[in-house]
Amino acid sequence: MEYLPCKIVLDILSRLPVTSLLQFKLVCKAWHNLAQDPLLVSMHFYHAPENDPCLIIHCDHPSRNQLYSLELSDPENDQRVNKLCVPMFPEFDIKGSCKGLLCLCDSSTRDSLYAYNPFTRNYVELPKSIDETLYDLSLVFGFGFNQKTKEYKVVKVVYWGIRTRYPLQSEVQVFTLGKPSWRSLGKIPHHLNAQGPSQVFVNGRLHWTTWPRRYRIGCLLISFDLEDEQFREVPKPDSGGLERLNFDVVELGGCLAGVLHQNYGQLEIWVMKEYDVKESWIKEFNIAIHVPRGLEHADRNSAEPFRDSKFYRKSSFVRVLGLLKNGEVLLEYKCRALVTYDQKDGTFKDLTFPGMPYWFEAVVHEGSFNWIDTLTG
């Protein structure tokens, strides 16, 4: 290896999964220093879309929150769930994943936020920004990366008076990693729905659906541009269900997609092939009923020890995680099982891995060696 030009070595390494790079950096001091090269970090980000995603597995049983990683991009090697070292955070929820970092929120106070790299183990706590005197708070989060300025941004939408006041009072707050404080953008005319562990980041914008509106059927699809910091409505198709029903949003193959939940876990997935072009929406997937093997024989007694998990009573039976490079859809069933769906022949494959926790929530993540202190100035 010492006879190869450095750029060639970095190019080879940049195509490896982040878990393989973790092992690589432990071989010797020279390899450790090579793995820390900023050029390798940049090249690894560039090649990340060529691989299947890394998953961060969030589990909160039996006593405190735990994170695990699962690399899907190297099926020929022994795939297993690897436990990650988590700093002494309080109980937390994952509010977003973008460009190697996770946005974690203290689930007891809801105003303690952290930007955290689970592979370098370093993190930074964000300043608090909520007026504690406000009554009946509801928070919506977003986490993304401005490609033009190379800045990470956290978006927080604060609603108060949820049960006592109409229309809702609201404030949009934005924090840029590396800056000293939050900025207020004023009110927002929409009541955003923030179900799920992370919001959808596509084409430089964060995306949410809204709660159903009075006297109107269906919900709106709202984006927030991280460059000009403006909210916009994203057009939906005129037919097919997205215009009249509630749906989830997800990123599939770099495109924005809407997921309609039908009876007994059936799914219909619409994909916007050209961003912000209404006519480019197509119905790309019809996913039939499937019950993973791990759920077929599950009963209340087997789940009893895990009833205190925050994931135990999740309402959605099936959740779309993303798209694999072979075109299969990656699904999570009842916070218990991972499954792939092949549209070509309509078949399902239950995925099992050593070390998988009993109850969990999976988040698609781009692994990176980016140190947060190099991003925050």
Short mmCIF file of C-alpha atoms in Angstrom, two decimals:
data_model
loop_
_atom_site.label_atom_id
_atom_site.label_comp_id
_atom_site.label_asym_id
_atom_site.label_seq_id
_atom_site.Cartn_x
_atom_site.Cartn_y
_atom_site.Cartn_z
CA MET A 1 0.00 0.00 0.00
CA GLU A 2 2.91 2.37 0.67
CA TYR A 3 3.83 2.21 -3.03
CA LEU A 4 0.47 3.56 -4.20
CA PRO A 5 -0.11 7.30 -4.68
CA CYS A 6 -2.04 8.79 -1.77
CA LYS A 7 -4.99 9.90 -3.93
CA ILE A 8 -5.47 6.37 -5.26
CA VAL A 9 -5.42 4.95 -1.72
CA LEU A 10 -7.97 7.54 -0.60
CA ASP A 11 -10.18 6.78 -3.60
CA ILE A 12 -10.17 3.07 -2.73
CA LEU A 13 -10.92 3.73 0.92
CA SER A 14 -13.68 6.22 0.12
CA ARG A 15 -15.73 3.42 -1.47
CA LEU A 16 -15.77 1.32 1.70
CA PRO A 17 -18.65 1.30 4.21
CA VAL A 18 -17.98 3.47 7.24
CA THR A 19 -17.89 0.39 9.51
CA SER A 20 -15.01 -1.02 7.42
CA LEU A 21 -13.16 2.28 7.77
CA LEU A 22 -13.60 2.05 11.53
CA GLN A 23 -11.71 -1.25 11.49
CA PHE A 24 -9.13 0.14 9.05
CA LYS A 25 -8.18 3.05 11.33
CA LEU A 26 -7.42 0.66 14.21
CA VAL A 27 -4.65 -1.22 12.35
CA CYS A 28 -1.83 1.25 13.03
CA LYS A 29 -1.12 4.93 13.67
CA ALA A 30 -0.40 5.66 10.00
CA TRP A 31 -3.72 4.15 8.90
CA HIS A 32 -5.50 5.99 11.72
CA ASN A 33 -4.11 9.30 10.45
CA LEU A 34 -5.06 8.39 6.88
CA ALA A 35 -8.65 7.71 7.95
CA GLN A 36 -8.79 11.21 9.44
CA ASP A 37 -7.76 12.90 6.17
CA PRO A 38 -10.36 15.61 5.29
CA LEU A 39 -10.09 14.62 1.63
CA LEU A 40 -11.17 11.07 2.51
CA VAL A 41 -14.18 12.46 4.40
CA SER A 42 -15.17 14.50 1.34
CA MET A 43 -14.63 11.62 -1.09
CA HIS A 44 -16.55 9.22 1.16
CA PHE A 45 -19.58 11.54 1.06
CA TYR A 46 -19.31 11.66 -2.74
CA HIS A 47 -19.36 7.88 -3.08
CA ALA A 48 -22.00 7.27 -0.37
CA PRO A 49 -24.95 7.22 -2.84
CA GLU A 50 -23.28 4.32 -4.67
CA ASN A 51 -23.82 2.05 -1.64
CA ASP A 52 -26.82 0.73 0.18
CA PRO A 53 -27.61 2.76 3.29
CA CYS A 54 -26.26 2.39 6.76
CA LEU A 55 -28.98 2.11 9.38
CA ILE A 56 -28.86 3.55 12.88
CA ILE A 57 -30.94 1.35 15.18
CA HIS A 58 -32.42 3.13 18.20
CA CYS A 59 -33.43 0.94 21.14
CA ASP A 60 -34.51 2.08 24.61
CA HIS A 61 -34.82 -1.24 26.46
CA PRO A 62 -34.08 -2.44 29.07
CA SER A 63 -32.83 0.66 30.90
CA ARG A 64 -31.60 3.52 28.71
CA ASN A 65 -31.25 4.55 25.11
CA GLN A 66 -28.86 2.58 22.95
CA LEU A 67 -27.73 3.06 19.37
CA TYR A 68 -26.57 0.36 16.98
CA SER A 69 -25.30 0.49 13.41
CA LEU A 70 -26.16 -1.91 10.60
CA GLU A 71 -24.30 -1.72 7.28
CA LEU A 72 -26.36 -3.01 4.35
CA SER A 73 -23.87 -2.25 1.58
CA ASP A 74 -21.67 -5.35 1.90
CA PRO A 75 -23.92 -8.45 1.81
CA GLU A 76 -21.03 -10.83 1.08
CA ASN A 77 -19.49 -10.25 4.51
CA ASP A 78 -20.95 -11.19 7.85
CA GLN A 79 -23.56 -8.54 8.59
CA ARG A 80 -24.29 -7.88 12.20
CA VAL A 81 -25.68 -5.16 14.41
CA ASN A 82 -22.85 -3.26 16.08
CA LYS A 83 -23.37 -1.39 19.32
CA LEU A 84 -22.31 2.26 19.27
CA CYS A 85 -20.91 4.18 22.21
CA VAL A 86 -23.46 6.81 23.23
CA PRO A 87 -22.39 9.74 25.45
CA MET A 88 -24.22 10.20 28.72
CA PHE A 89 -27.21 11.89 27.13
CA PRO A 90 -30.54 11.90 28.91
CA GLU A 91 -33.34 9.89 27.36
CA PHE A 92 -33.42 11.02 23.75
CA ASP A 93 -35.26 10.84 20.45
CA ILE A 94 -33.67 11.00 16.99
CA LYS A 95 -35.06 14.07 15.23
CA GLY A 96 -33.01 13.93 12.07
CA SER A 97 -30.09 12.41 10.18
CA CYS A 98 -28.11 14.28 7.54
CA LYS A 99 -24.59 14.09 6.08
CA GLY A 100 -23.07 11.98 8.83
CA LEU A 101 -24.68 13.68 11.83
CA LEU A 102 -27.69 12.87 13.97
CA CYS A 103 -29.89 15.46 15.65
CA LEU A 104 -30.87 14.17 19.10
CA CYS A 105 -33.46 15.68 21.41
CA ASP A 106 -33.74 15.19 25.16
CA SER A 107 -37.16 13.58 25.45
CA SER A 108 -37.65 14.82 29.02
CA THR A 109 -37.11 18.56 28.43
CA ARG A 110 -37.64 18.66 24.62
CA ASP A 111 -35.41 21.74 24.38
CA SER A 112 -32.01 20.10 24.82
CA LEU A 113 -30.72 19.33 21.33
CA TYR A 114 -27.44 17.71 20.30
CA ALA A 115 -25.63 17.31 16.98
CA TYR A 116 -23.87 13.96 17.24
CA ASN A 117 -21.64 11.82 15.03
CA PRO A 118 -22.16 8.22 16.18
CA PHE A 119 -18.93 7.03 14.52
CA THR A 120 -16.49 9.65 15.82
CA ARG A 121 -18.49 9.82 19.09
CA ASN A 122 -18.17 13.60 19.35
CA TYR A 123 -21.10 15.92 19.81
CA VAL A 124 -22.11 19.49 20.54
CA GLU A 125 -25.07 20.70 22.61
CA LEU A 126 -27.16 23.43 21.02
CA PRO A 127 -28.32 26.47 23.02
CA LYS A 128 -31.82 26.34 24.48
CA SER A 129 -34.40 28.62 22.89
CA ILE A 130 -37.89 27.97 24.28
CA ASP A 131 -39.76 30.30 26.62
CA GLU A 132 -40.57 27.99 29.54
CA THR A 133 -43.62 30.09 30.45
CA LEU A 134 -45.43 29.12 27.25
CA TYR A 135 -48.31 26.73 27.90
CA ASP A 136 -49.15 23.53 26.05
CA LEU A 137 -46.16 23.35 23.72
CA SER A 138 -45.79 21.25 20.60
CA LEU A 139 -42.49 21.10 18.70
CA VAL A 140 -41.68 20.13 15.11
CA PHE A 141 -38.04 19.60 14.09
CA GLY A 142 -36.05 19.43 10.88
CA PHE A 143 -32.34 18.82 10.27
CA GLY A 144 -30.52 19.39 6.98
CA PHE A 145 -27.42 20.58 5.15
CA ASN A 146 -27.02 23.65 2.95
CA GLN A 147 -24.81 22.41 0.12
CA LYS A 148 -23.98 25.93 -1.07
CA THR A 149 -22.67 27.25 2.27
CA LYS A 150 -21.64 23.81 3.67
CA GLU A 151 -23.65 24.51 6.83
CA TYR A 152 -25.85 22.24 8.93
CA LYS A 153 -29.13 23.79 10.06
CA VAL A 154 -31.68 22.76 12.68
CA VAL A 155 -35.24 24.03 12.20
CA LYS A 156 -37.58 24.16 15.18
CA VAL A 157 -41.25 25.12 14.83
CA VAL A 158 -42.80 25.95 18.19
CA TYR A 159 -46.60 25.79 18.60
CA TRP A 160 -48.34 26.75 21.82
CA GLY A 161 -51.92 26.88 23.02
CA ILE A 162 -52.63 23.60 21.19
CA ARG A 163 -55.74 22.82 23.27
CA THR A 164 -56.77 26.30 24.30
CA ARG A 165 -56.40 28.60 21.34
CA TYR A 166 -57.33 28.80 17.66
CA PRO A 167 -55.65 29.79 15.46
CA LEU A 168 -52.44 28.37 16.88
CA GLN A 169 -49.63 30.61 18.02
CA SER A 170 -46.33 29.68 16.40
CA GLU A 171 -42.71 30.66 15.90
CA VAL A 172 -40.07 29.29 13.51
CA GLN A 173 -36.53 29.14 14.90
CA VAL A 174 -33.36 28.25 12.97
CA PHE A 175 -29.95 27.33 14.33
CA THR A 176 -26.83 27.07 12.15
CA LEU A 177 -24.09 24.82 13.51
CA GLY A 178 -21.14 27.03 14.38
CA LYS A 179 -23.25 30.11 15.18
CA PRO A 180 -23.83 31.32 18.76
CA SER A 181 -27.63 31.48 18.88
CA TRP A 182 -30.99 30.69 17.32
CA ARG A 183 -32.67 33.07 14.88
CA SER A 184 -36.42 33.68 14.76
CA LEU A 185 -38.20 33.72 11.40
CA GLY A 186 -41.57 34.65 12.84
CA LYS A 187 -44.83 32.77 12.45
CA ILE A 188 -45.75 29.94 10.10
CA PRO A 189 -49.25 29.68 8.55
CA HIS A 190 -49.21 25.86 8.59
CA HIS A 191 -49.64 23.26 11.34
CA LEU A 192 -46.91 20.77 10.47
CA ASN A 193 -47.18 17.09 11.30
CA ALA A 194 -43.94 15.58 12.61
CA GLN A 195 -44.55 11.85 12.87
CA GLY A 196 -41.53 9.55 12.61
CA PRO A 197 -37.90 9.79 13.71
CA SER A 198 -36.68 12.14 11.01
CA GLN A 199 -38.02 14.56 8.45
CA VAL A 200 -37.43 14.20 4.73
CA PHE A 201 -34.54 16.12 3.20
CA VAL A 202 -34.61 16.27 -0.62
CA ASN A 203 -33.23 18.80 -3.10
CA GLY A 204 -31.90 21.09 -0.39
CA ARG A 205 -35.28 21.30 1.34
CA LEU A 206 -36.89 19.79 4.41
CA HIS A 207 -40.40 18.40 3.96
CA TRP A 208 -43.41 17.79 6.20
CA THR A 209 -47.09 17.16 5.71
CA THR A 210 -49.65 19.26 7.58
CA TRP A 211 -52.35 18.11 9.95
CA PRO A 212 -55.76 17.77 8.28
CA ARG A 213 -57.41 21.16 7.83
CA ARG A 214 -60.91 22.21 8.86
CA TYR A 215 -63.53 21.80 6.17
CA ARG A 216 -60.97 20.39 3.69
CA ILE A 217 -59.99 16.81 2.94
CA GLY A 218 -56.34 15.78 2.91
CA CYS A 219 -53.18 17.57 3.91
CA LEU A 220 -50.62 19.89 2.34
CA LEU A 221 -47.02 19.04 1.48
CA ILE A 222 -44.77 21.82 2.81
CA SER A 223 -41.04 22.41 2.19
CA PHE A 224 -38.45 24.63 3.84
CA ASP A 225 -35.52 25.74 1.68
CA LEU A 226 -32.31 25.78 3.73
CA GLU A 227 -30.74 28.35 1.39
CA ASP A 228 -33.33 31.15 1.34
CA GLU A 229 -35.17 29.92 4.50
CA GLN A 230 -38.61 30.13 2.93
CA PHE A 231 -41.58 27.78 3.35
CA ARG A 232 -43.31 26.68 0.14
CA GLU A 233 -46.13 24.35 -0.78
CA VAL A 234 -45.04 21.41 -2.95
CA PRO A 235 -47.58 20.43 -5.63
CA LYS A 236 -49.33 17.08 -5.30
CA PRO A 237 -50.88 15.00 -8.11
CA ASP A 238 -54.50 15.70 -9.01
CA SER A 239 -55.50 12.05 -8.59
CA GLY A 240 -54.37 8.86 -6.90
CA GLY A 241 -55.02 9.61 -3.25
CA LEU A 242 -52.36 12.13 -2.23
CA GLU A 243 -54.73 14.96 -3.03
CA ARG A 244 -57.46 13.76 -0.65
CA LEU A 245 -55.88 11.52 1.99
CA ASN A 246 -53.23 11.84 4.67
CA PHE A 247 -49.87 10.32 3.76
CA ASP A 248 -46.26 9.99 4.93
CA VAL A 249 -43.29 11.48 3.11
CA VAL A 250 -40.04 9.63 2.45
CA GLU A 251 -36.97 9.91 0.24
CA LEU A 252 -36.60 7.15 -2.36
CA GLY A 253 -33.57 7.11 -4.62
CA GLY A 254 -33.05 10.85 -4.24
CA CYS A 255 -36.69 11.62 -5.04
CA LEU A 256 -39.51 12.85 -2.83
CA ALA A 257 -42.22 10.23 -2.32
CA GLY A 258 -45.61 9.98 -0.64
CA VAL A 259 -46.76 6.80 1.12
CA LEU A 260 -50.46 5.97 1.44
CA HIS A 261 -51.31 3.47 4.18
CA GLN A 262 -54.21 1.21 3.26
CA ASN A 263 -55.95 -1.67 5.04
CA TYR A 264 -53.91 -4.31 6.88
CA GLY A 265 -50.52 -2.84 6.05
CA GLN A 266 -50.93 -2.42 2.31
CA LEU A 267 -48.96 0.49 0.86
CA GLU A 268 -49.20 2.65 -2.22
CA ILE A 269 -46.12 4.76 -2.99
CA TRP A 270 -46.12 7.79 -5.28
CA VAL A 271 -42.79 9.27 -6.42
CA MET A 272 -42.07 12.77 -7.71
CA LYS A 273 -39.55 11.99 -10.47
CA GLU A 274 -38.71 15.64 -11.18
CA TYR A 275 -38.66 17.82 -8.11
CA ASP A 276 -41.41 20.45 -7.81
CA VAL A 277 -43.02 19.34 -11.09
CA LYS A 278 -46.61 18.33 -10.45
CA GLU A 279 -46.93 16.25 -13.61
CA SER A 280 -43.91 14.10 -12.68
CA TRP A 281 -45.72 12.27 -9.84
CA ILE A 282 -46.19 8.57 -10.67
CA LYS A 283 -47.49 5.61 -8.68
CA GLU A 284 -44.38 3.44 -8.56
CA PHE A 285 -45.08 0.81 -5.90
CA ASN A 286 -48.07 -1.22 -4.74
CA ILE A 287 -47.00 -3.23 -1.72
CA ALA A 288 -49.27 -6.04 -0.60
CA ILE A 289 -50.01 -7.41 2.87
CA HIS A 290 -47.06 -9.06 4.57
CA VAL A 291 -46.50 -10.33 8.10
CA PRO A 292 -42.81 -10.97 8.89
CA ARG A 293 -41.95 -14.31 10.44
CA GLY A 294 -40.90 -12.60 13.65
CA LEU A 295 -44.43 -11.23 14.11
CA GLU A 296 -46.43 -14.31 13.10
CA HIS A 297 -46.01 -16.08 16.45
CA ALA A 298 -45.55 -13.01 18.63
CA ASP A 299 -48.01 -12.77 21.48
CA ARG A 300 -48.65 -10.41 24.35
CA ASN A 301 -46.68 -12.51 26.80
CA SER A 302 -43.51 -12.42 24.67
CA ALA A 303 -43.77 -8.62 24.42
CA GLU A 304 -44.62 -8.07 28.09
CA PRO A 305 -41.03 -7.39 29.26
CA PHE A 306 -40.73 -4.65 26.62
CA ARG A 307 -43.99 -2.83 27.28
CA ASP A 308 -42.15 0.18 28.73
CA SER A 309 -40.34 0.83 25.46
CA LYS A 310 -41.35 4.07 23.71
CA PHE A 311 -41.61 2.04 20.49
CA TYR A 312 -44.02 -0.55 21.92
CA ARG A 313 -47.18 1.37 21.05
CA LYS A 314 -46.16 2.86 17.70
CA SER A 315 -49.29 3.17 15.57
CA SER A 316 -47.97 2.43 12.07
CA PHE A 317 -47.78 -1.27 11.27
CA VAL A 318 -45.29 -0.73 8.44
CA ARG A 319 -42.92 2.14 7.66
CA VAL A 320 -40.95 2.79 4.46
CA LEU A 321 -37.25 3.42 5.17
CA GLY A 322 -35.76 3.80 1.71
CA LEU A 323 -34.69 2.22 -1.56
CA LEU A 324 -31.81 -0.21 -2.00
CA LYS A 325 -29.48 -0.09 -5.01
CA ASN A 326 -31.09 -3.22 -6.49
CA GLY A 327 -34.45 -1.43 -6.58
CA GLU A 328 -35.94 -3.19 -3.56
CA VAL A 329 -37.85 -1.18 -0.95
CA LEU A 330 -36.62 -1.39 2.65
CA LEU A 331 -39.45 -1.63 5.20
CA GLU A 332 -39.76 -1.69 8.99
CA TYR A 333 -42.69 -3.62 10.51
CA LYS A 334 -44.09 -2.68 13.91
CA CYS A 335 -40.67 -1.61 15.24
CA ARG A 336 -39.81 -5.30 15.28
CA ALA A 337 -38.63 -6.47 11.84
CA LEU A 338 -36.76 -5.33 8.73
CA VAL A 339 -38.04 -6.52 5.36
CA THR A 340 -37.20 -5.89 1.70
CA TYR A 341 -39.84 -5.85 -1.06
CA ASP A 342 -39.03 -6.69 -4.69
CA GLN A 343 -41.45 -4.98 -7.07
CA LYS A 344 -40.38 -7.17 -10.02
CA ASP A 345 -41.89 -10.37 -8.64
CA GLY A 346 -43.85 -9.04 -5.65
CA THR A 347 -41.80 -10.99 -3.11
CA PHE A 348 -40.73 -10.11 0.43
CA LYS A 349 -37.52 -11.05 2.23
CA ASP A 350 -37.30 -10.94 6.01
CA LEU A 351 -33.91 -9.65 7.16
CA THR A 352 -32.37 -11.07 10.31
CA PHE A 353 -29.05 -10.00 11.83
CA PRO A 354 -27.11 -11.11 14.92
CA GLY A 355 -27.53 -8.68 17.79
CA MET A 356 -30.79 -7.12 16.60
CA PRO A 357 -32.77 -5.68 19.55
CA TYR A 358 -36.36 -6.76 20.19
CA TRP A 359 -37.99 -3.29 19.87
CA PHE A 360 -36.33 -0.62 17.81
CA GLU A 361 -36.67 2.24 15.35
CA ALA A 362 -34.39 2.39 12.31
CA VAL A 363 -33.06 5.58 10.71
CA VAL A 364 -31.30 5.73 7.34
CA HIS A 365 -27.92 7.36 7.90
CA GLU A 366 -24.80 8.37 5.94
CA GLY A 367 -21.85 7.33 8.07
CA SER A 368 -18.94 9.77 8.22
CA PHE A 369 -15.73 10.60 10.09
CA ASN A 370 -16.51 14.32 10.06
CA TRP A 371 -15.57 15.86 13.40
CA ILE A 372 -18.18 18.34 14.54
CA ASP A 373 -15.59 20.81 15.81
CA THR A 374 -14.31 21.21 12.25
CA LEU A 375 -17.85 22.19 11.18
CA THR A 376 -18.66 24.60 13.99
CA GLY A 377 -15.69 26.96 13.71
#
